[in-house]
Coordinates of C-alpha atoms and ligand atoms in Angstrom, one line a residue:
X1 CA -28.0 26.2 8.8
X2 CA -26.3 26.9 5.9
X3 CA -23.2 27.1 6.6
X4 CA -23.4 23.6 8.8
X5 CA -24.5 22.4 5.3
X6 CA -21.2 23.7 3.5
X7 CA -19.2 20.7 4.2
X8 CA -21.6 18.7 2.5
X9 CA -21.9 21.3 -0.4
X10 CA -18.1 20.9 -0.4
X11 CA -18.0 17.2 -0.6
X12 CA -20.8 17.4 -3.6
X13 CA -18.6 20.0 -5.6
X14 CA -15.6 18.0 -5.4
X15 CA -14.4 14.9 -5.2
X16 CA -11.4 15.2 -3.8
X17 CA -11.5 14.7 0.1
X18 CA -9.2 12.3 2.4
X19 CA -10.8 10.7 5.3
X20 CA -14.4 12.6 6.9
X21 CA -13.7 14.2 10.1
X22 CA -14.7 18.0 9.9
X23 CA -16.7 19.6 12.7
X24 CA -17.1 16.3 14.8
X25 CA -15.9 16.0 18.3
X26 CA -15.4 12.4 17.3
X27 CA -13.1 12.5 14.8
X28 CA -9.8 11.1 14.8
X29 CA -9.3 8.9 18.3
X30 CA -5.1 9.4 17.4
X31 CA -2.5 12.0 16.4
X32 CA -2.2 11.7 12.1
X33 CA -0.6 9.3 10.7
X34 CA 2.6 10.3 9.4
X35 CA 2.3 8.6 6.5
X36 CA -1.4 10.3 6.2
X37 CA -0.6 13.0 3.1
X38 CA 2.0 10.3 1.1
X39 CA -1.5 8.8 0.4
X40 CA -2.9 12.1 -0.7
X41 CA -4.9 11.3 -4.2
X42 CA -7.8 12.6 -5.0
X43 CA -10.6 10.3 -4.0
X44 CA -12.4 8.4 -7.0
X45 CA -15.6 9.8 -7.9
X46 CA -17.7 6.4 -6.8
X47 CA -16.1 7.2 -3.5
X48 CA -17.8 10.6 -3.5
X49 CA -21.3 9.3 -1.8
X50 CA -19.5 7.6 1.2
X51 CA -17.9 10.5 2.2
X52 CA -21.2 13.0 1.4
X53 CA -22.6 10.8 3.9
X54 CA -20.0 11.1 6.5
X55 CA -19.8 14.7 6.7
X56 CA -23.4 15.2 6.5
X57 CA -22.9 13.2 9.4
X58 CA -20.5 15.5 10.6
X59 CA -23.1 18.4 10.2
X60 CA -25.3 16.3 12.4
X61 CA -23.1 16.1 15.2
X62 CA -22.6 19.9 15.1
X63 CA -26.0 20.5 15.0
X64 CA -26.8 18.2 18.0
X65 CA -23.7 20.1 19.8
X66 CA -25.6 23.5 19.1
X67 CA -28.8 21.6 20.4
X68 CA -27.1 20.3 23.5
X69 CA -25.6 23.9 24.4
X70 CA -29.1 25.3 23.7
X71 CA -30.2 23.6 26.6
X72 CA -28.0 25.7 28.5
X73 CA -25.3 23.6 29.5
X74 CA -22.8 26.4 28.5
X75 CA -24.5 29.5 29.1
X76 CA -22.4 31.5 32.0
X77 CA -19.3 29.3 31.3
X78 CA -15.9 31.9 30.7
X79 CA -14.2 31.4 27.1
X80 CA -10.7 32.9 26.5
X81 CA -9.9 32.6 23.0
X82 CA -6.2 33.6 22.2
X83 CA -5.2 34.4 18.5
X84 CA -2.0 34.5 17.1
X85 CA -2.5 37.9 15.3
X86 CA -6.0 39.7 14.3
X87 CA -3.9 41.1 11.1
X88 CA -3.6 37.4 9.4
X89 CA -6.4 37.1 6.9
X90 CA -7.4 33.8 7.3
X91 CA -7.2 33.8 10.9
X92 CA -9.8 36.7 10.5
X93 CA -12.2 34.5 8.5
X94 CA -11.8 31.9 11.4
X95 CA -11.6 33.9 14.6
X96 CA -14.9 35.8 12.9
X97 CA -16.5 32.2 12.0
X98 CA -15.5 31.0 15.6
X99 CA -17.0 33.7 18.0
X100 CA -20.5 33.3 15.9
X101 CA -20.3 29.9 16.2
X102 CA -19.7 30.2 19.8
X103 CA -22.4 32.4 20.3
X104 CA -25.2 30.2 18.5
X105 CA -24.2 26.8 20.7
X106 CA -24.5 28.8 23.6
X107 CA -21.9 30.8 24.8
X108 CA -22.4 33.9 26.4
X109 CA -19.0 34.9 28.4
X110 CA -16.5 35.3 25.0
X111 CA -12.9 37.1 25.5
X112 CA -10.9 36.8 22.3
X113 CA -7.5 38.6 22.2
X114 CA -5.0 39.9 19.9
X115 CA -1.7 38.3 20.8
X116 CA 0.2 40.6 18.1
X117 CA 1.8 38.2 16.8
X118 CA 4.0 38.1 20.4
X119 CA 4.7 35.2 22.6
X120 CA 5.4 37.3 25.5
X121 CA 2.3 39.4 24.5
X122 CA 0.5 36.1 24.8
X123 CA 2.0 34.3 27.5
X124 CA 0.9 37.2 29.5
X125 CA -3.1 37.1 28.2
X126 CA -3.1 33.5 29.4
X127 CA -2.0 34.8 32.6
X128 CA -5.1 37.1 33.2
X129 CA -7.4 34.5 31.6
X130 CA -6.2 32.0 34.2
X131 CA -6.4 34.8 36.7
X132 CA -9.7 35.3 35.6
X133 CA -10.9 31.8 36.5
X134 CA -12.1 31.3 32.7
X135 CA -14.0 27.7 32.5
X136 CA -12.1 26.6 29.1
X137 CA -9.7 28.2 26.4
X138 CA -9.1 27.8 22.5
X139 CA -5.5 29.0 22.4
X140 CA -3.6 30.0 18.3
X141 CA -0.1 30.3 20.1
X142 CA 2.2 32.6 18.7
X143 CA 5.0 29.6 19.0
X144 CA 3.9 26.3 18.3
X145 CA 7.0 25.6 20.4
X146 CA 6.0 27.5 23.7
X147 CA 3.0 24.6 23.5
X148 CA 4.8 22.7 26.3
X149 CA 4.5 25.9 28.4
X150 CA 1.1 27.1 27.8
X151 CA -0.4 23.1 28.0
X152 CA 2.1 23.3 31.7
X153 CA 0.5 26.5 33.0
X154 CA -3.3 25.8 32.0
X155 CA -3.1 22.0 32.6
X156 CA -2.0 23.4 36.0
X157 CA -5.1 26.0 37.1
X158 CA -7.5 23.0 35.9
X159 CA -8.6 24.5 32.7
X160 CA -9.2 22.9 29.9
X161 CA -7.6 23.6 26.5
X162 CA -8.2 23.2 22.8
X163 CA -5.5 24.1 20.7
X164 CA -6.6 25.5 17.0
X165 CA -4.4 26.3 13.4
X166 CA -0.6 26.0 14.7
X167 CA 0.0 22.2 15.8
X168 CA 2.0 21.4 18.8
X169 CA 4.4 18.7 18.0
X170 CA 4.0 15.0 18.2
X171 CA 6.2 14.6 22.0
X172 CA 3.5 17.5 23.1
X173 CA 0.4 16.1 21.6
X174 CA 1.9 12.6 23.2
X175 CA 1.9 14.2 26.7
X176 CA -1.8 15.4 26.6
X177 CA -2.7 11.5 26.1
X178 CA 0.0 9.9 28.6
X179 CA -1.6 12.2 31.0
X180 CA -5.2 11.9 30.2
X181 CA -5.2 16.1 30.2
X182 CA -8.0 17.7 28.5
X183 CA -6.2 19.1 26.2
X184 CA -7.2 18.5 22.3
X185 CA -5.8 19.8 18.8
X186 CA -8.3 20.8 15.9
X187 CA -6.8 21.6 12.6
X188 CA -6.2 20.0 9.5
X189 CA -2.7 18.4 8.3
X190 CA -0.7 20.6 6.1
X191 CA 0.8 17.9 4.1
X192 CA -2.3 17.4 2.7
X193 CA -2.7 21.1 1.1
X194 CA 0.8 21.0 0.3
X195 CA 0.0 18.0 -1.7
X196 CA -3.1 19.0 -3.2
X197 CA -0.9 22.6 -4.4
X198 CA 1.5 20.3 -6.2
X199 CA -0.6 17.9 -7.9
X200 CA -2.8 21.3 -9.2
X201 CA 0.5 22.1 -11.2
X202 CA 1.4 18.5 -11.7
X203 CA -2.0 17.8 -13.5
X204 CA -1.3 20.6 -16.2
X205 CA 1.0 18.4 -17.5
X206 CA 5.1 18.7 -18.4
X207 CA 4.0 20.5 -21.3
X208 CA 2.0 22.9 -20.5
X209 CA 4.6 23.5 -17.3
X210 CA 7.8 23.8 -19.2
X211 CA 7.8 27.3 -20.7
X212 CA 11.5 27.4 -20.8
X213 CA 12.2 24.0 -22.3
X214 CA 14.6 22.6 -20.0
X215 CA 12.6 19.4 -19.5
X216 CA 11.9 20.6 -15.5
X217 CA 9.4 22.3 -13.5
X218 CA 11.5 25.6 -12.5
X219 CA 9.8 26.9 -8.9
X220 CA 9.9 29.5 -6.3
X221 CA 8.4 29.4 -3.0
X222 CA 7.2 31.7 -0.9
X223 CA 7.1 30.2 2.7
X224 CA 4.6 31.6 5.5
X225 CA 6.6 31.7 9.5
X226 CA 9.1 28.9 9.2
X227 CA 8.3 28.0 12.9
X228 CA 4.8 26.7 11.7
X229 CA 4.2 23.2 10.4
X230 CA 1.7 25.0 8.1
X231 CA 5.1 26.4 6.2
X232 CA 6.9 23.3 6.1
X233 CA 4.6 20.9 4.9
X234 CA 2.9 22.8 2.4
X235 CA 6.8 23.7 1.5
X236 CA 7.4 19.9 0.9
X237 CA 4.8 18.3 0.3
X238 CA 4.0 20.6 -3.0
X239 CA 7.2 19.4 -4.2
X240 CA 6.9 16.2 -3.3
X241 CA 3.7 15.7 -4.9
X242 CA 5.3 17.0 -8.5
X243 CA 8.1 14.7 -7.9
X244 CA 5.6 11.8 -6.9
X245 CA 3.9 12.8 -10.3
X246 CA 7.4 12.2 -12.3
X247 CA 8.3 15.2 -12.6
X248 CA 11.9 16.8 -12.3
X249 CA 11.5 19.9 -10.3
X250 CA 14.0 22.9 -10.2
X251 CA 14.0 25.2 -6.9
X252 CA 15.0 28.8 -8.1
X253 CA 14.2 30.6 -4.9
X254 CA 12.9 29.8 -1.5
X255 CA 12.1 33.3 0.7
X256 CA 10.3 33.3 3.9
X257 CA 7.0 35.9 3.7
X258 CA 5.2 35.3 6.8
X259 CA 2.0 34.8 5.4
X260 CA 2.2 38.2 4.8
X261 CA 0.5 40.3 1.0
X262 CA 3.1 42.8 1.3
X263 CA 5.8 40.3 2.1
X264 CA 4.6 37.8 -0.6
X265 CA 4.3 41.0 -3.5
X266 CA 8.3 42.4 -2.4
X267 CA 9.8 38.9 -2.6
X268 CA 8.1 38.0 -5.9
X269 CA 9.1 40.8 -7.0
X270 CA 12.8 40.6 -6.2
X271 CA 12.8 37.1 -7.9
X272 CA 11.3 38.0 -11.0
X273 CA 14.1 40.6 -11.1
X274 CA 16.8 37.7 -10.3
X275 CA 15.2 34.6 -12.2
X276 CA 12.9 36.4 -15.0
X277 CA 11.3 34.0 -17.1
X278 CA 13.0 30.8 -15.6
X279 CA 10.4 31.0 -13.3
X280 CA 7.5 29.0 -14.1
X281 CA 5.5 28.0 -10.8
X282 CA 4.9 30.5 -7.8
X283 CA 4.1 28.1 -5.3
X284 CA 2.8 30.4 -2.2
X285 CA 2.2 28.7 1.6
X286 CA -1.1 30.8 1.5
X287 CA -3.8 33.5 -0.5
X288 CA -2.2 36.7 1.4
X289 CA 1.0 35.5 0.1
X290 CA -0.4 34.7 -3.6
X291 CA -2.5 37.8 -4.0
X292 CA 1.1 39.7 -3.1
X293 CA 2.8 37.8 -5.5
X294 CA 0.1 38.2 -8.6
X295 CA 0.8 42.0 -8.3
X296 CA 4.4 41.5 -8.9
X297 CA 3.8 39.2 -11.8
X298 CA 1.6 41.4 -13.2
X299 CA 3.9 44.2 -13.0
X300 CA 6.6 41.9 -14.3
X301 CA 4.6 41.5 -17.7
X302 CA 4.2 38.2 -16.8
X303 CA 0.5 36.1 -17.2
X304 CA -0.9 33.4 -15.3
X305 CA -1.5 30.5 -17.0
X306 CA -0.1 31.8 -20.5
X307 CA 3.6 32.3 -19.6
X308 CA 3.7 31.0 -15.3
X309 CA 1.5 29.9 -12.7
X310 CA 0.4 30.4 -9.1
X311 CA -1.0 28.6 -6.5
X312 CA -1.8 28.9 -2.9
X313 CA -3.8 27.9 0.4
X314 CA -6.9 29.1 2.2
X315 CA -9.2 30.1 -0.3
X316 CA -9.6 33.8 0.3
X317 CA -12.8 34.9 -1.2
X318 CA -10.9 37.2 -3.5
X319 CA -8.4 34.1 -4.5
X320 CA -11.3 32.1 -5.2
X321 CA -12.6 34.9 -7.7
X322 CA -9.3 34.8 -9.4
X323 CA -9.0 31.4 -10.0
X324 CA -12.4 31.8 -11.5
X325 CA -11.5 34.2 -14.3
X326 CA -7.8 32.2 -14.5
X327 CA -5.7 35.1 -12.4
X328 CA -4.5 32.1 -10.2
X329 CA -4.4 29.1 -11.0
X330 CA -5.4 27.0 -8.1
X331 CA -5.6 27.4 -4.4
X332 CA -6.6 24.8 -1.6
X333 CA -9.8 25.5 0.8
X334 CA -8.3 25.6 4.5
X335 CA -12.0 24.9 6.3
X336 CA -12.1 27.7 8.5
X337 CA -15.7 26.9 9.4
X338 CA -15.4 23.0 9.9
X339 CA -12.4 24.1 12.6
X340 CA -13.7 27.2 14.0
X341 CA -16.9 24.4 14.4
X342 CA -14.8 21.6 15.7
X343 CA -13.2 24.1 18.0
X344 CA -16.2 25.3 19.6
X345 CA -17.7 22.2 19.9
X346 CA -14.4 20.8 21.7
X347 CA -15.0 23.9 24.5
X348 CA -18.2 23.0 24.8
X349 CA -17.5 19.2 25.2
X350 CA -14.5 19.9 27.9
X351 CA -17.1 22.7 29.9
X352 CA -19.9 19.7 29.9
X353 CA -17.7 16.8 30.9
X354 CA -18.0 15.5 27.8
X355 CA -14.1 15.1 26.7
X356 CA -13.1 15.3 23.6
X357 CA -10.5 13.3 21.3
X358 CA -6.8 14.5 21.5
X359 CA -6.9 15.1 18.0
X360 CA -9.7 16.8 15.9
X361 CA -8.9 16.4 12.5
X362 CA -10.2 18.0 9.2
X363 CA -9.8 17.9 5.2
X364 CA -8.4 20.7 2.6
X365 CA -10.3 21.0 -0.6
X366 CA -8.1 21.3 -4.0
X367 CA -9.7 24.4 -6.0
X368 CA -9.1 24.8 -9.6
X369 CA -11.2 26.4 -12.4
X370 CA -13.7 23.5 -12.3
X371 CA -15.1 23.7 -8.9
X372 CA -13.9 27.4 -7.9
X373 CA -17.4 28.7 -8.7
X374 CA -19.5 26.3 -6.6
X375 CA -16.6 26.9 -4.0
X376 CA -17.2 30.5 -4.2
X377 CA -21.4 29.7 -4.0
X378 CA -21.1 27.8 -1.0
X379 CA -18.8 30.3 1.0
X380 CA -21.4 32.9 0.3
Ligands
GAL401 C1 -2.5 28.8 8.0 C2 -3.1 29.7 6.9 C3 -2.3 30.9 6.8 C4 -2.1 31.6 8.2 C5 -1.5 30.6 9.2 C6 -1.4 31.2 10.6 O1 -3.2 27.6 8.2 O2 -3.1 29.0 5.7 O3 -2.9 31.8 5.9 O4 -3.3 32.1 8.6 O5 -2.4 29.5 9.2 O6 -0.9 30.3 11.5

C-alpha cells in the first residue's frame, strides 16, 4: 500500500507536477504533445490539490487493477519481460519494482531477461518468448529504432506488447493506432526532466551561476546513449529551459557517457583537466552519470554549490542523500514505480481484453534541497 500511496506523497511534497497520469491505464488517449515540455513550469501551489486528487485517483485505479487480477484473471497467463541491460541502475530500481508489482496483481508465469545491452542478444529472446507462446510482453529494447521490427514480429504471433523506458518514435507509435494493434508505450517524456534540470540551475539565479564573471552560464554535458530520446531531450531541453529563463548559456563540452558512473567520472574528469574553472554547471542525462562526475569534481578540488554545480535525473537513493547534505545540487525523480505500475497494469489489461491506451504517460518530479528529504521518506 505504501508504495501505491507514493504518488500522492509525491504530489503533497511538491508542487511541481504537469498533467496527472501515473499508474493509470487511462491516461493519455494520444501520443504527447510536442509542444507538452515548452509548457514545463512548475504548477502553482493552488493547483497542488487538483492534481493530489488525480493521482490519488491514479492509486485507485492501480489498486482496483491489483483487485481485478486477484480474481484470477491473470494467474497462469506467460509474461516475457525484456530489459535493455540488468547493469543500468535505474533500470534495476524498475525491473525490481516491476516483477513485485507483477507478482501482487497476479501474475504467476514471470520470465525477465538480460538483453546485455545487445540488439541481436535481444532480438533473439523475443524469438524464444514468441516460441514460447508467452500470453503478453513488456519489451526495454536495446534500439528504440529496431521498434518497427520487434512491434512486426510480435504484432505477428498475436501477442500483445507494452513498450516501457525507450520510446519508439512518433511514425511507430502512429502505426500501433492506424492498425488498432495492442501495442502501448508507458514512460514519461524526457523533455520534461530536461526542463525541470534547467530551471533547478536557472532558479539559483545569474549571480549565484556566474563564478567566472563572463555574464553566461558556462556548461558541460554528459549525455546517456545518443540513440535514446531520454539523452536528447534532457540534452535540450536543460538548455532550453536556461535560455527560456533569460539566460545566456555557454556549452564547453558535450561527451557521450552512456548512462554509465564510470563513464560519467572519466569524462568529467577529462574536462575539468580541459576547461578547469570555466566550468560552472555539470548538467548529467542521469544519477549514474552525476555520482561519476561528483568524484571527479571532488578530486578536481572543486565544491558543489560553492565554486560549480551538478544536476541529474532518476533520483538514485544515494543522489537523493547528496542533494540533501548539498553534494548535488538537484536531480529530477524518473517514477520508476508509477511505470513499472502502469506497465504491469497495461499486461494485465491486454491478457484480460481490456485494451489499453496507445500511450501511458507519467510526470518527473524536480528535487532540490527543499523537498529532497520527504523525496527520500517516501521512496523508503
Ligand atoms: C532513463 C534513465 C537512465 C537509464 C535509461 C535507460 O530514463 O534516466 O538512467 O536508465 O533510462 O534507457
Amino acid at each position: 500500500m505504501k508504495k501505491k500511496l507514493l504518488s500522492i506523497v509525491l504530489a503533497m511534497a511538491v508542487s511541481a507536477t504537469f498533467i496527472a497520469g501515473c499508474g493509470s491505464t487511462a491516461a493519455s488517449t494520444e501520443a504527447p504533445a510536442p509542444a507538452a515540455a515548452e509548457e514545463a513550469a512548475p504548477a502553482p501551489a493552488a493547483e497542488a490539490a487538483e492534481e493530489t486528487a488525480d493521482v490519488a485517483a491514479d492509486a485507485a485505479d492501480v489498486a482496483d487493477a491489483a483487485a481485478d487480477a486477484a480474481s484470477g484473471d491473470v494467474a497462469g497467463k506467460k509474461v516475457g519481460v525484456c530489459i535493455y541491460q540488468f547493469n543500468d541502475n535505474f533500470m534495476t530500481l524498475f525491473r525490481t519494482e516491476l516483477e513485485s508489482y507483477l507478482k501482487e496483481i497476479g501474475f504467476t508465469d514471470i520470465t525477465i531477461v538480460d538483453g546485455a545491452n545487445d540488439q541481436a542478444t535481444q532480438s533473439g529472446q523475443i524469438d524464444n518468448f514468441i516460441a514460447d507462446g508467452v500470453d503478453v510482453l513488456i519489451i526495454n529494447p536495446v534500439n528504440s529504432s529496431s521498434a518497427a521490427t520487434i512491434t512486426d514480429k510480435v504484432v505477428g504471433a498475436g501477442i500483445p506488447l507494452v513498450y516501457i523506458n525507450r520510446e519508439p518514435d512518433e511514425a511507430e507509435e502512429k502505426r500501433w493506432q492506424d492498425n488498432g494493434w495492442d501495442v502501448t508505450y508507458v514512460g514519461c517524456d524526457a523533455r520534461q526532466s530536461g526542463t525541470m534540470q534547467g530551471e533547478i540551475i536557472a532558479d539559483l539565479g545569474l549571480d549565484a551561476i556566474d563564478f567566472n564573471g563572463n555574464g553566461k552560464v558556462d556548461y558541460i554535458m554528459i549525455e546517456g546513449d545518443p540513440e535514446n530520446v531520454d539523452a536528447q531531450y534532457r540534452t535540450e531541453f536543460s538548455v532550453k529551459a536556461l535560455q527560456d529563463a533569460g539566460l545566456e548559456v555557454n556549452e564547453l563540452d558535450d561527451q557521450v557517457g552512456m548512462w554509465d558512473t564510470t563513464k560519467g567520472q572519466e569524462l568529467v574528469a577529462n574536462s575539468l583537466a580541459q576547461n578547469g574553472n570555466e566550468i560552472e554547471v555539470v548538467f548529467c542525462n542521469n544519477d549514474a552519470m552525476a555520482l561519476g562526475a561528483l568524484e571527479s569534481i571532488k578530486a578536481a578540488g572543486r565544491t558543489v554549490g560553492k565554486d560549480i554545480y551538478l544536476v541529474g535525473v532518476d533520483a538514485l537513493t544515494e543522489v537523493v542523500e547528496d542533494v540533501i547534505d548539498g553534494s548535488i545540487t538537484g536531480t529530477v525523480f524518473n517514477d520508476h514505480i508509477a511505470q513499472s505500475h502502469s506497465a504491469a497494469d497495461a499486461a494485465a489489461n491486454f491478457v484480460t481484453g481490456k485494451g489499453n491506451d496507445y500511450y501511458i504517460g507519467c510526470d518527473y518530479v524536480k528535487v532540490t534541497k527543499d523537498n529532497a528529504q520527504s523525496i527520500l521518506d517516501s521512496l523508503k
